[in-house]
Coordinates of C-alpha atoms in Angstrom, one line a residue:
Chain A
M1 CA -34.7 -18.9 -21.8
A2 CA -35.3 -20.8 -25.0
K3 CA -32.8 -23.3 -26.2
T4 CA -31.6 -22.2 -29.7
Y5 CA -30.2 -24.6 -32.0
L6 CA -27.8 -25.1 -35.5
S7 CA -29.8 -27.1 -38.2
Y8 CA -29.4 -27.3 -41.8
N9 CA -26.4 -25.7 -43.7
N10 CA -24.5 -25.4 -46.6
I11 CA -20.7 -24.6 -47.5
F12 CA -20.3 -23.4 -51.3
S13 CA -17.1 -23.2 -51.9
S14 CA -14.1 -24.1 -54.0
L15 CA -14.4 -27.3 -52.0
G16 CA -18.0 -28.5 -53.2
F17 CA -20.9 -26.8 -53.2
D18 CA -22.8 -29.0 -50.3
S19 CA -21.5 -29.2 -46.8
E20 CA -20.8 -32.9 -47.3
T21 CA -18.8 -32.8 -50.1
V22 CA -16.5 -29.9 -49.1
I23 CA -16.3 -32.4 -45.6
E24 CA -15.2 -35.1 -47.6
K25 CA -12.4 -33.3 -49.4
M26 CA -11.1 -32.1 -46.0
S27 CA -10.9 -35.4 -44.7
N28 CA -9.0 -36.2 -47.5
D29 CA -7.0 -33.7 -46.5
V30 CA -7.8 -31.6 -50.1
S31 CA -7.4 -27.6 -49.4
G32 CA -9.5 -24.9 -51.7
L33 CA -6.1 -22.8 -51.9
D34 CA -4.1 -22.1 -55.3
R35 CA -2.1 -19.9 -56.8
Y36 CA -3.0 -17.0 -59.2
D37 CA -1.0 -14.4 -61.1
N38 CA -4.0 -12.5 -62.4
N39 CA -2.7 -8.6 -63.3
S40 CA -6.5 -7.9 -63.3
L41 CA -6.8 -8.7 -59.5
L42 CA -3.7 -8.1 -58.1
P43 CA -0.3 -6.6 -59.9
Q44 CA 1.8 -9.6 -58.0
P45 CA 0.9 -13.7 -57.6
F46 CA -1.0 -14.3 -54.9
C47 CA -2.5 -17.9 -53.2
A48 CA -6.2 -17.5 -52.6
S49 CA -9.3 -20.0 -52.3
L50 CA -11.6 -18.7 -55.1
L51 CA -14.9 -19.3 -57.3
S52 CA -15.1 -19.2 -61.3
T53 CA -17.6 -16.6 -62.0
E54 CA -18.5 -19.0 -65.0
V55 CA -19.0 -22.0 -63.1
V56 CA -21.0 -20.3 -60.3
R57 CA -23.1 -18.8 -63.0
E58 CA -23.9 -21.8 -64.2
E59 CA -25.0 -23.5 -61.3
F60 CA -27.1 -20.4 -60.6
N61 CA -28.6 -20.6 -64.5
K62 CA -29.9 -24.0 -63.3
I63 CA -32.3 -22.3 -60.7
S64 CA -33.0 -18.8 -62.4
D65 CA -31.4 -16.0 -64.8
A66 CA -27.5 -15.3 -63.5
S67 CA -28.0 -11.9 -65.5
K68 CA -29.7 -10.3 -63.3
Y69 CA -27.7 -10.8 -60.3
T70 CA -24.2 -10.3 -59.4
K71 CA -21.9 -13.0 -58.4
L72 CA -22.3 -12.5 -54.6
E73 CA -26.1 -12.8 -55.3
Q74 CA -25.6 -15.9 -57.1
M75 CA -23.1 -17.2 -54.8
L76 CA -25.8 -16.4 -51.3
I77 CA -28.8 -17.2 -53.3
L78 CA -27.2 -20.7 -54.2
S79 CA -26.3 -21.7 -50.5
L80 CA -29.6 -20.5 -48.8
K81 CA -32.1 -22.2 -51.3
K82 CA -30.3 -25.6 -50.2
V83 CA -30.6 -24.7 -46.7
L84 CA -34.7 -23.7 -47.3
D85 CA -35.5 -26.5 -49.1
A86 CA -33.9 -28.9 -46.9
S87 CA -35.6 -27.7 -43.6
S88 CA -39.2 -27.3 -45.5
I89 CA -40.1 -24.3 -43.1
T90 CA -42.7 -22.2 -44.1
L91 CA -41.6 -18.0 -44.7
N92 CA -43.8 -16.0 -42.3
E93 CA -43.3 -13.3 -40.2
R94 CA -42.1 -15.0 -37.6
V95 CA -38.7 -16.1 -39.9
G96 CA -36.5 -13.9 -40.3
L97 CA -33.4 -13.2 -42.4
I98 CA -29.4 -11.8 -41.5
I99 CA -26.9 -11.5 -44.2
S100 CA -23.2 -11.5 -43.0
T101 CA -20.9 -9.7 -44.9
T102 CA -17.6 -7.2 -44.9
K103 CA -18.1 -5.5 -48.4
G104 CA -20.7 -7.4 -50.1
N105 CA -20.9 -6.3 -54.1
I106 CA -18.2 -4.0 -53.8
D107 CA -16.8 -5.2 -57.1
V108 CA -19.5 -3.0 -58.5
L109 CA -17.6 0.1 -57.6
E110 CA -15.5 -1.1 -60.6
Q111 CA -15.5 1.0 -63.8
E112 CA -16.3 -1.7 -65.8
S113 CA -18.9 -3.7 -63.4
S114 CA -22.3 -4.1 -66.0
F115 CA -24.5 -3.2 -62.4
H116 CA -25.8 0.0 -61.1
E117 CA -23.7 1.5 -58.2
S118 CA -26.9 1.8 -56.2
R119 CA -26.0 -2.2 -55.8
S120 CA -23.2 -2.2 -53.0
Y121 CA -25.5 -0.6 -50.9
L122 CA -25.6 -3.4 -48.3
S123 CA -29.6 -2.4 -47.7
E124 CA -30.0 -3.4 -51.6
L125 CA -28.5 -7.0 -51.1
G126 CA -30.7 -8.0 -48.1
K127 CA -33.7 -6.8 -50.7
T128 CA -32.4 -8.6 -53.4
L129 CA -32.0 -12.1 -51.1
K130 CA -35.6 -11.4 -49.5
D131 CA -37.2 -10.9 -52.4
F132 CA -35.9 -13.9 -54.3
F133 CA -36.9 -16.0 -51.6
G134 CA -40.2 -14.3 -50.4
F135 CA -38.7 -13.4 -47.0
K136 CA -41.8 -11.4 -45.1
S137 CA -39.5 -10.0 -43.0
E138 CA -36.7 -7.3 -43.0
A139 CA -33.3 -8.3 -43.9
I140 CA -30.9 -7.9 -41.2
V141 CA -27.3 -7.1 -42.6
V142 CA -25.1 -7.8 -40.0
S143 CA -21.0 -5.6 -40.8
N144 CA -18.8 -6.3 -38.1
A145 CA -15.3 -6.5 -40.0
C146 CA -14.4 -10.5 -39.5
V147 CA -16.5 -11.5 -36.7
S148 CA -19.5 -10.9 -38.4
G149 CA -19.8 -14.4 -39.4
V150 CA -20.2 -15.9 -35.5
L151 CA -22.0 -12.4 -34.5
A152 CA -24.5 -13.3 -36.8
I153 CA -25.2 -16.8 -34.7
S154 CA -25.8 -14.4 -31.9
V155 CA -27.8 -12.1 -33.1
A156 CA -30.1 -15.0 -34.2
K157 CA -30.1 -16.4 -31.1
R158 CA -30.6 -13.2 -29.1
F159 CA -33.7 -12.6 -32.0
I160 CA -35.1 -15.1 -30.9
A161 CA -34.9 -14.7 -27.4
E162 CA -36.7 -11.8 -27.7
N163 CA -39.4 -14.2 -29.3
R164 CA -39.4 -11.7 -32.7
Y165 CA -38.5 -14.6 -34.7
D166 CA -39.0 -18.7 -34.1
H167 CA -36.5 -19.5 -37.3
V168 CA -33.8 -17.2 -38.6
F169 CA -31.8 -18.2 -41.5
I170 CA -28.3 -16.7 -41.9
T171 CA -26.4 -16.1 -45.4
S172 CA -22.5 -15.1 -45.5
G173 CA -20.4 -14.4 -48.3
D174 CA -18.1 -12.1 -49.1
L175 CA -15.4 -12.1 -52.8
V176 CA -11.9 -11.7 -53.1
T177 CA -12.0 -8.7 -55.2
K178 CA -9.1 -6.3 -56.4
F179 CA -10.8 -3.8 -53.4
I180 CA -10.0 -6.5 -51.0
L181 CA -6.4 -7.8 -52.0
S182 CA -5.1 -4.1 -52.8
G183 CA -6.0 -3.5 -49.4
F184 CA -4.7 -6.4 -47.6
N185 CA -1.5 -5.9 -49.7
S186 CA -1.3 -2.6 -48.7
F187 CA -1.0 -4.1 -45.5
Q188 CA 1.8 -6.1 -46.2
A189 CA -0.1 -9.2 -45.0
L190 CA -0.8 -11.3 -48.4
S191 CA 0.8 -14.2 -49.3
S192 CA 2.0 -15.9 -52.3
E193 CA 2.1 -19.3 -51.1
P194 CA -0.7 -21.3 -48.9
C195 CA -1.0 -19.8 -45.3
K196 CA 0.5 -21.4 -42.2
P197 CA -1.0 -20.4 -39.5
Y198 CA 0.4 -20.8 -36.0
D199 CA 3.6 -22.0 -37.8
K200 CA 7.3 -20.7 -36.8
N201 CA 7.6 -20.5 -40.8
R202 CA 4.6 -18.4 -41.3
I203 CA 4.1 -16.2 -44.2
G204 CA 0.7 -14.3 -43.7
I205 CA -2.6 -14.5 -45.1
N206 CA -4.5 -16.2 -47.9
L207 CA -7.6 -14.8 -48.8
G208 CA -11.0 -16.7 -49.9
E209 CA -14.3 -16.5 -51.4
V210 CA -17.2 -19.1 -50.0
A211 CA -21.2 -18.1 -49.8
A212 CA -22.3 -20.1 -46.2
S213 CA -25.5 -20.5 -45.0
I214 CA -27.5 -21.7 -41.6
L215 CA -31.0 -22.6 -40.1
V216 CA -30.6 -21.2 -36.3
T217 CA -33.9 -22.4 -34.4
S218 CA -36.0 -22.7 -31.5
S219 CA -37.9 -25.5 -33.0
K220 CA -36.2 -28.8 -31.5
I221 CA -38.4 -30.7 -34.5
H222 CA -36.5 -28.7 -37.6
L223 CA -33.1 -30.1 -35.4
N224 CA -31.0 -32.4 -38.2
S225 CA -28.1 -35.1 -37.9
E226 CA -25.2 -32.2 -37.3
A227 CA -27.5 -30.0 -35.1
V228 CA -25.8 -28.3 -32.4
E229 CA -27.3 -25.7 -29.7
I230 CA -26.1 -22.4 -28.7
L231 CA -24.3 -22.8 -25.0
G232 CA -23.8 -19.1 -24.7
D233 CA -22.1 -16.4 -26.5
A234 CA -20.3 -12.7 -26.3
T235 CA -18.7 -10.3 -28.2
C236 CA -16.0 -7.7 -26.7
N237 CA -13.8 -5.0 -28.2
D238 CA -10.3 -4.7 -26.9
A239 CA -10.3 -0.7 -26.6
N240 CA -6.8 -0.8 -28.0
H241 CA -6.3 -0.2 -32.1
I242 CA -8.2 -0.2 -35.1
S243 CA -5.9 -2.4 -36.6
G244 CA -3.7 -4.4 -34.8
P245 CA -5.0 -6.6 -31.9
S246 CA -4.1 -6.3 -28.1
R247 CA -0.7 -8.0 -27.3
T248 CA -2.6 -9.5 -24.2
G249 CA -5.6 -11.0 -26.3
E250 CA -7.8 -8.5 -23.7
G251 CA -11.2 -8.9 -25.6
L252 CA -10.6 -12.6 -27.0
Y253 CA -10.1 -13.8 -23.2
R254 CA -12.9 -11.7 -22.1
S255 CA -15.6 -12.8 -24.7
V256 CA -14.8 -16.3 -24.5
K257 CA -14.8 -15.9 -20.8
A258 CA -17.9 -14.4 -21.1
A259 CA -19.1 -17.1 -23.6
M260 CA -17.8 -19.8 -20.6
K261 CA -20.0 -18.6 -18.1
E262 CA -23.2 -18.1 -20.1
A263 CA -22.6 -21.6 -21.0
S264 CA -21.7 -22.8 -17.3
I265 CA -18.8 -25.1 -18.3
K266 CA -15.2 -24.8 -17.6
A267 CA -12.2 -24.7 -19.7
S268 CA -11.6 -28.4 -19.0
D269 CA -15.1 -29.3 -20.9
V270 CA -14.2 -27.8 -23.8
D271 CA -13.4 -30.8 -26.4
Y272 CA -11.8 -28.6 -29.7
V273 CA -11.6 -25.1 -30.0
S274 CA -12.1 -23.8 -34.0
A275 CA -9.9 -21.0 -33.7
H276 CA -9.1 -17.8 -35.9
G277 CA -5.8 -18.4 -37.3
T278 CA -5.1 -16.0 -39.8
A279 CA -1.6 -16.8 -39.9
T280 CA 0.0 -13.2 -39.1
A281 CA 2.2 -12.7 -37.1
F282 CA 0.6 -11.0 -34.5
N283 CA -3.0 -12.1 -34.8
D284 CA -1.4 -15.9 -34.1
E285 CA 0.9 -14.5 -30.8
M286 CA -2.3 -13.1 -29.7
E287 CA -4.7 -15.8 -29.8
A288 CA -1.8 -18.2 -27.9
I289 CA -1.7 -15.5 -25.1
A290 CA -5.3 -15.3 -25.0
F291 CA -6.2 -19.0 -24.7
N292 CA -3.4 -19.6 -22.2
R293 CA -4.6 -16.6 -19.6
L294 CA -7.2 -18.9 -20.8
Q295 CA -6.4 -22.3 -19.7
L296 CA -7.3 -23.9 -23.0
E297 CA -3.7 -24.4 -23.9
N298 CA -4.2 -28.0 -23.8
V299 CA -7.2 -28.1 -25.8
P300 CA -7.2 -29.3 -29.5
L301 CA -7.0 -26.1 -31.6
N302 CA -7.3 -25.3 -35.5
S303 CA -7.1 -22.7 -38.0
L304 CA -9.2 -23.6 -41.1
K305 CA -8.0 -20.7 -43.0
G306 CA -5.8 -23.3 -44.9
Y307 CA -8.5 -25.4 -46.5
F308 CA -10.5 -22.1 -47.7
G309 CA -8.5 -19.1 -47.0
H310 CA -9.7 -15.9 -44.8
T311 CA -13.4 -15.9 -46.1
L312 CA -13.8 -12.2 -43.7
G313 CA -17.6 -11.8 -43.2
A314 CA -18.3 -15.6 -44.0
S315 CA -15.0 -17.5 -42.2
G316 CA -17.0 -17.4 -38.7
L317 CA -20.3 -19.3 -39.5
L318 CA -18.0 -21.6 -42.3
E319 CA -15.8 -22.7 -39.4
T320 CA -18.6 -22.9 -37.0
I321 CA -20.7 -25.0 -40.1
V322 CA -17.5 -27.0 -40.4
G323 CA -17.1 -27.3 -35.8
M324 CA -20.5 -29.1 -36.2
H325 CA -19.9 -31.5 -38.7
S326 CA -16.7 -32.3 -36.8
V327 CA -18.5 -33.1 -34.0
K328 CA -20.8 -35.1 -35.8
K329 CA -18.1 -37.3 -37.3
N330 CA -16.0 -37.5 -33.8
L331 CA -13.4 -36.4 -35.9
L332 CA -10.6 -33.4 -35.3
F333 CA -9.1 -31.5 -38.7
S334 CA -6.2 -30.9 -39.0
S335 CA -4.6 -26.9 -38.8
K336 CA -3.5 -27.3 -42.6
G337 CA 0.0 -25.6 -42.9
F338 CA 1.2 -26.3 -39.8
T339 CA 4.3 -28.0 -39.0
E340 CA 6.3 -25.8 -35.9
L341 CA 5.2 -24.1 -33.2
G342 CA 5.7 -20.3 -34.1
V343 CA 3.9 -18.3 -30.8
S344 CA 5.5 -17.5 -27.7
Q345 CA 2.9 -19.7 -25.7
N346 CA 2.3 -23.3 -26.1
I347 CA -1.1 -24.1 -27.7
N348 CA -2.5 -27.8 -28.8
I349 CA -2.2 -27.6 -32.6
I350 CA -3.9 -30.3 -34.6
T351 CA -1.5 -32.1 -36.5
S352 CA -3.5 -34.9 -38.3
N353 CA -6.8 -35.7 -38.7
T354 CA -8.3 -37.9 -35.8
P355 CA -10.7 -39.2 -34.0
K356 CA -11.8 -38.0 -30.8
T357 CA -15.7 -38.0 -28.6
L358 CA -16.2 -34.5 -29.2
N359 CA -19.1 -32.8 -27.3
V360 CA -18.5 -29.5 -26.6
F361 CA -16.3 -26.6 -28.7
L362 CA -15.6 -23.4 -29.3
K363 CA -16.0 -21.1 -32.1
T364 CA -13.8 -17.5 -32.0
A365 CA -13.0 -14.8 -34.4
S366 CA -11.1 -11.6 -34.0
G367 CA -11.6 -8.9 -36.5
F368 CA -10.5 -4.8 -37.4
G369 CA -12.0 -2.7 -35.3
G370 CA -10.8 -4.6 -32.0
C371 CA -13.8 -6.8 -32.2
N372 CA -14.0 -10.6 -30.8
T373 CA -16.5 -12.7 -31.0
A374 CA -17.0 -16.1 -28.6
I375 CA -19.7 -19.2 -29.1
V376 CA -19.5 -22.3 -27.2
F377 CA -21.8 -25.1 -28.8
Q378 CA -22.7 -28.6 -28.0
K379 CA -24.0 -31.7 -29.9
T380 CA -27.4 -32.3 -29.3
T381 CA -28.5 -35.8 -28.6
N382 CA -31.0 -36.4 -30.7
Chain B
M1 CA -36.1 -10.5 -13.4
T2 CA -37.2 -7.8 -16.1
N3 CA -35.9 -4.1 -15.1
K4 CA -37.3 -1.4 -16.7
L5 CA -35.1 0.6 -19.2
H6 CA -34.7 4.5 -20.0
I7 CA -32.9 6.5 -22.5
K8 CA -31.3 8.4 -20.4
S9 CA -29.9 11.0 -23.4
Y10 CA -29.9 11.2 -26.8
S11 CA -27.6 13.5 -29.3
H12 CA -28.1 14.6 -32.9
I13 CA -25.7 15.6 -35.6
K14 CA -27.1 16.7 -39.0
R15 CA -27.5 19.7 -41.1
Q16 CA -24.5 21.6 -39.6
T17 CA -25.9 21.1 -35.9
V18 CA -24.9 19.8 -32.5
S19 CA -27.8 19.2 -30.3
V20 CA -28.1 17.1 -27.1
N21 CA -31.1 16.5 -25.7
G22 CA -32.6 18.5 -27.8
N23 CA -31.4 21.3 -26.9
V24 CA -28.3 23.2 -29.8
V25 CA -24.8 22.9 -28.7
F26 CA -22.9 24.0 -31.7
K27 CA -24.1 25.1 -34.8
G28 CA -21.8 25.5 -37.9
D29 CA -21.8 28.0 -41.0
D30 CA -19.7 25.2 -43.2
A31 CA -21.8 23.1 -45.4
D32 CA -18.3 21.2 -46.1
F33 CA -18.2 18.2 -43.8
P34 CA -15.2 17.9 -42.6
N35 CA -14.7 21.6 -41.8
F36 CA -17.9 21.4 -39.9
I37 CA -16.7 18.5 -38.0
K38 CA -13.5 20.3 -37.3
S39 CA -15.5 23.6 -35.6
A40 CA -17.8 21.3 -33.5
Y41 CA -14.7 19.2 -32.3
K42 CA -12.9 22.3 -31.6
H43 CA -16.2 24.1 -29.9
L44 CA -17.0 20.8 -27.5
K45 CA -13.3 21.1 -26.7
T46 CA -12.6 17.4 -27.5
S47 CA -9.0 17.2 -26.6
Y48 CA -8.3 13.3 -29.2
S49 CA -5.5 13.9 -31.1
K50 CA -6.3 10.1 -33.2
F51 CA -9.8 12.3 -33.8
F52 CA -7.9 13.8 -37.4
K53 CA -6.9 10.5 -38.3
M54 CA -10.2 9.2 -39.2
D55 CA -12.2 9.0 -41.5
N56 CA -15.7 10.8 -42.1
L57 CA -18.4 8.2 -40.4
S58 CA -15.7 7.6 -37.6
K59 CA -15.4 11.2 -36.8
L60 CA -19.8 11.3 -37.0
A61 CA -19.7 8.7 -34.7
F62 CA -17.4 9.7 -32.8
L63 CA -18.5 12.8 -31.4
A64 CA -22.0 12.1 -31.5
A65 CA -21.0 9.9 -28.8
D66 CA -18.7 11.2 -27.0
T67 CA -21.0 14.5 -26.2
L68 CA -23.3 11.8 -24.4
L69 CA -20.2 9.5 -23.3
M70 CA -18.6 13.1 -21.5
H71 CA -21.4 13.7 -19.0
E72 CA -21.3 9.5 -18.2
S73 CA -18.0 10.1 -15.2
L74 CA -16.8 6.8 -16.7
S75 CA -13.8 5.1 -15.5
E76 CA -10.6 5.6 -16.9
E77 CA -9.7 1.7 -15.7
E78 CA -12.6 0.0 -18.1
N79 CA -16.5 0.8 -18.9
N80 CA -19.4 -1.9 -19.9
I81 CA -21.4 0.0 -22.6
A82 CA -21.9 -2.1 -25.1
L83 CA -22.2 -0.3 -28.9
I84 CA -25.2 -1.1 -31.5
L85 CA -25.1 1.3 -34.2
S86 CA -26.6 1.4 -37.7
N87 CA -26.8 2.9 -40.9
K88 CA -28.1 2.4 -44.7
A89 CA -24.5 3.4 -46.9
S90 CA -22.3 1.5 -44.5
S91 CA -18.6 2.5 -45.1
L92 CA -19.5 3.5 -49.1
D93 CA -18.1 7.5 -48.3
T94 CA -14.0 5.7 -48.0
D95 CA -14.6 2.6 -49.8
R96 CA -15.4 5.0 -53.0
K97 CA -12.0 6.3 -52.2
H98 CA -9.9 3.3 -51.7
Q99 CA -11.5 2.1 -54.9
K100 CA -10.3 5.4 -56.9
S101 CA -6.5 4.8 -55.9
I102 CA -6.6 1.1 -57.5
E103 CA -8.8 1.9 -60.3
N104 CA -6.3 2.0 -62.9
Q105 CA -2.5 0.4 -62.9
E106 CA -1.0 4.3 -64.0
E107 CA -2.2 5.7 -60.4
Y108 CA -2.1 2.3 -58.0
F109 CA -1.6 3.5 -55.0
P110 CA -3.9 1.9 -52.2
S111 CA -3.2 3.1 -48.4
P112 CA -3.8 0.8 -45.4
A113 CA -4.9 4.2 -43.7
V114 CA -7.5 4.8 -46.0
F115 CA -7.8 0.9 -46.1
V116 CA -8.6 0.1 -42.7
Y117 CA -11.6 2.1 -42.8
T118 CA -13.5 0.3 -45.4
L119 CA -15.0 -1.1 -42.8
P120 CA -18.5 0.6 -41.2
N121 CA -17.6 -0.8 -37.5
I122 CA -14.1 0.8 -37.0
C123 CA -16.1 3.4 -35.7
L124 CA -16.9 1.0 -32.8
G125 CA -13.2 0.2 -32.4
E126 CA -12.3 4.5 -31.7
I127 CA -15.5 5.0 -29.5
S128 CA -14.2 1.8 -27.5
I129 CA -10.7 2.9 -27.4
K130 CA -11.1 6.6 -26.3
H131 CA -13.8 5.6 -23.3
K132 CA -12.2 1.7 -22.7
L133 CA -15.2 0.0 -23.3
Y134 CA -14.3 -3.9 -23.4
S135 CA -18.2 -4.5 -24.7
E136 CA -20.2 -5.9 -26.7
N137 CA -21.0 -3.8 -30.3
S138 CA -21.9 -4.7 -33.2
F139 CA -22.9 -3.4 -36.1
F140 CA -26.0 -3.1 -38.8
I141 CA -27.0 -2.2 -41.8
F142 CA -30.8 -1.0 -43.0
D143 CA -32.3 1.3 -45.7
R144 CA -33.5 3.3 -42.7
F145 CA -33.2 3.9 -39.2
N146 CA -34.7 0.4 -37.5
A147 CA -35.7 1.4 -34.3
E148 CA -37.3 -1.5 -33.2
H149 CA -34.5 -4.2 -34.0
L150 CA -32.6 -1.3 -32.0
Y151 CA -35.0 -1.7 -29.3
L152 CA -35.3 -5.6 -28.9
Y153 CA -31.0 -5.7 -29.1
A154 CA -30.4 -3.4 -26.5
N155 CA -33.1 -5.1 -24.3
N156 CA -31.4 -8.5 -25.2
L157 CA -28.1 -7.2 -24.1
L158 CA -29.5 -5.4 -20.9
Q159 CA -31.5 -7.9 -19.1
N160 CA -29.4 -10.5 -19.4
N161 CA -26.5 -8.5 -17.7
K162 CA -24.6 -8.2 -20.9
A163 CA -24.2 -4.8 -21.0
E164 CA -24.9 -1.9 -17.7
K165 CA -25.5 0.7 -20.5
V166 CA -25.4 0.7 -24.3
L167 CA -25.1 3.2 -26.8
C168 CA -27.3 2.8 -29.7
G169 CA -28.1 4.6 -32.5
W170 CA -27.8 5.7 -36.0
V171 CA -24.4 7.3 -37.6
D172 CA -24.6 8.0 -41.3
F173 CA -22.1 9.0 -43.9
D174 CA -23.3 8.8 -47.5
E175 CA -21.3 11.6 -50.3
N176 CA -21.4 15.2 -48.4
S177 CA -25.1 13.8 -46.7
Y178 CA -24.9 12.9 -42.9
E179 CA -26.7 12.4 -40.1
A180 CA -26.4 11.2 -36.5
F181 CA -29.1 10.0 -33.6
L182 CA -27.1 8.4 -30.5
Y183 CA -28.9 7.3 -27.8
L184 CA -27.9 6.0 -24.1
V185 CA -30.0 3.3 -22.8
E186 CA -30.3 2.3 -18.9
S187 CA -31.8 1.7 -15.4
K188 CA -32.3 5.4 -15.1
G189 CA -33.8 8.0 -16.9
E190 CA -36.6 10.0 -17.8
I191 CA -38.0 8.2 -20.7
V192 CA -39.2 5.1 -21.1
H193 CA -37.2 2.8 -23.7
N194 CA -39.9 1.6 -26.5
T195 CA -39.9 1.6 -30.0
E196 CA -42.7 4.7 -29.6
E197 CA -39.8 6.8 -27.7
I198 CA -37.2 6.3 -29.9
N199 CA -38.6 7.2 -33.1
R200 CA -40.1 10.0 -31.5
L201 CA -36.5 11.5 -30.3
Y202 CA -35.2 10.3 -33.5
N203 CA -37.6 12.5 -35.6
L204 CA -37.1 15.4 -32.8
L205 CA -35.0 17.3 -34.8

């Protein structure tokens, strides 16, 4: 079967508008999280990583007319444009477009929105992006809760394997809206302080908004310096509960096991785990149990939620891109917010930015609906 | 290594009618979806109390899946049946309900029981829990039924042994209009698994 790679990429976030800037900030231990006291978003203070509407609009007006596009569309277009420009691939019917999002333009449902409600349909979002860039194939929207960003990579790989496409561009994003904040708050899961994944004194989730984009390709001539190969991938359901993870980490355990089997690697071959780590007690504990069942407890692991918050449909792709840069730089990023282990089983949390030779890394994500996705990546030897 | 794949069975739920393999198994007389789907649930003797907590989209997907999986003599421990569902309206029916509950500060009452259903893939979780499917699942959004996409994705999972069977299809709920078309793909069966046949079955009723 043809090999599949991840190559040119972009992170558009409060830490910067391209991957390099964001990685530089992370190397200097900077977080994108801030405390907000904004009644129009949530009746109480919250901590999040937000992108200023004005700044996004200003940036967008440099390339097109911002008044025609929603904030999320502007973010996705700005992010994807950088990847398209860098990869210089001609858009024909062999080039696919995948959009990963959980809620898309959900803010157009608000009474004060100046956009028509029809804009809330995710297929409309797909059409807007397809038309902006002139893609020749129909956009595929993946909306599978918080695993969407990682699953989108699997989907791209599978369509390339089926010989439907040679290259697939993925763009992913979600907004921090009144809709999302009120929902997570109704679960009493939100924190007004920076989150502390896996920590004994964890206090809950922070939300975040980013757009992240990438080129997935079967062609070795389109690889950049941080490109990685997809060795194996799998998605498994917990078959347990729609809003809480399995106590035994069943779906996560199975998805990692299946991804490692396809990759033909053992637990000891994994140099780094980029985990989900939302900083809720149930999630973090579930992951610790699953990683112990997988004998991955000694592999350096982090959650990146302390830099970006939980960015929902973008998180898996965003964190994969950070992983690619980690591998390129041979640098493990600290799991920001972590001080003292707060899960029942031992896991090897990265406590400070640490140099280490990296070759293989595992990305995992888990989400509502009981879904779990895992992908194994390997550094390319270009 | 390429195995011949077939569509073993298929179901439709639309216009107050539940059909399996093209044969009507329930016809309701209530135009209101919640009443119709409740009558269908009772008629089909689907005994599963969690059904009543589900939102409209999950009820639709769950029942359409149940009419097929009840004939599969499934294991009580686990089954490797992947789920690939798609629609146009995502979870917008429930999204609108949640949005209404937060629209103004005087009547601000977001509910976690509603919010959890503001994701289209929750219905995959509901089906997985009932039938013990620890399997691949993905939810896609298109503006119309997209047979080619479902065909390629199901083919990929089965040819690479990522699933033993795949339950595919379309489950859409928007305002009071609804439509479900699900089909089960595996090696056994009479109908060849290809885009033409998937479209033919989709348009059958």
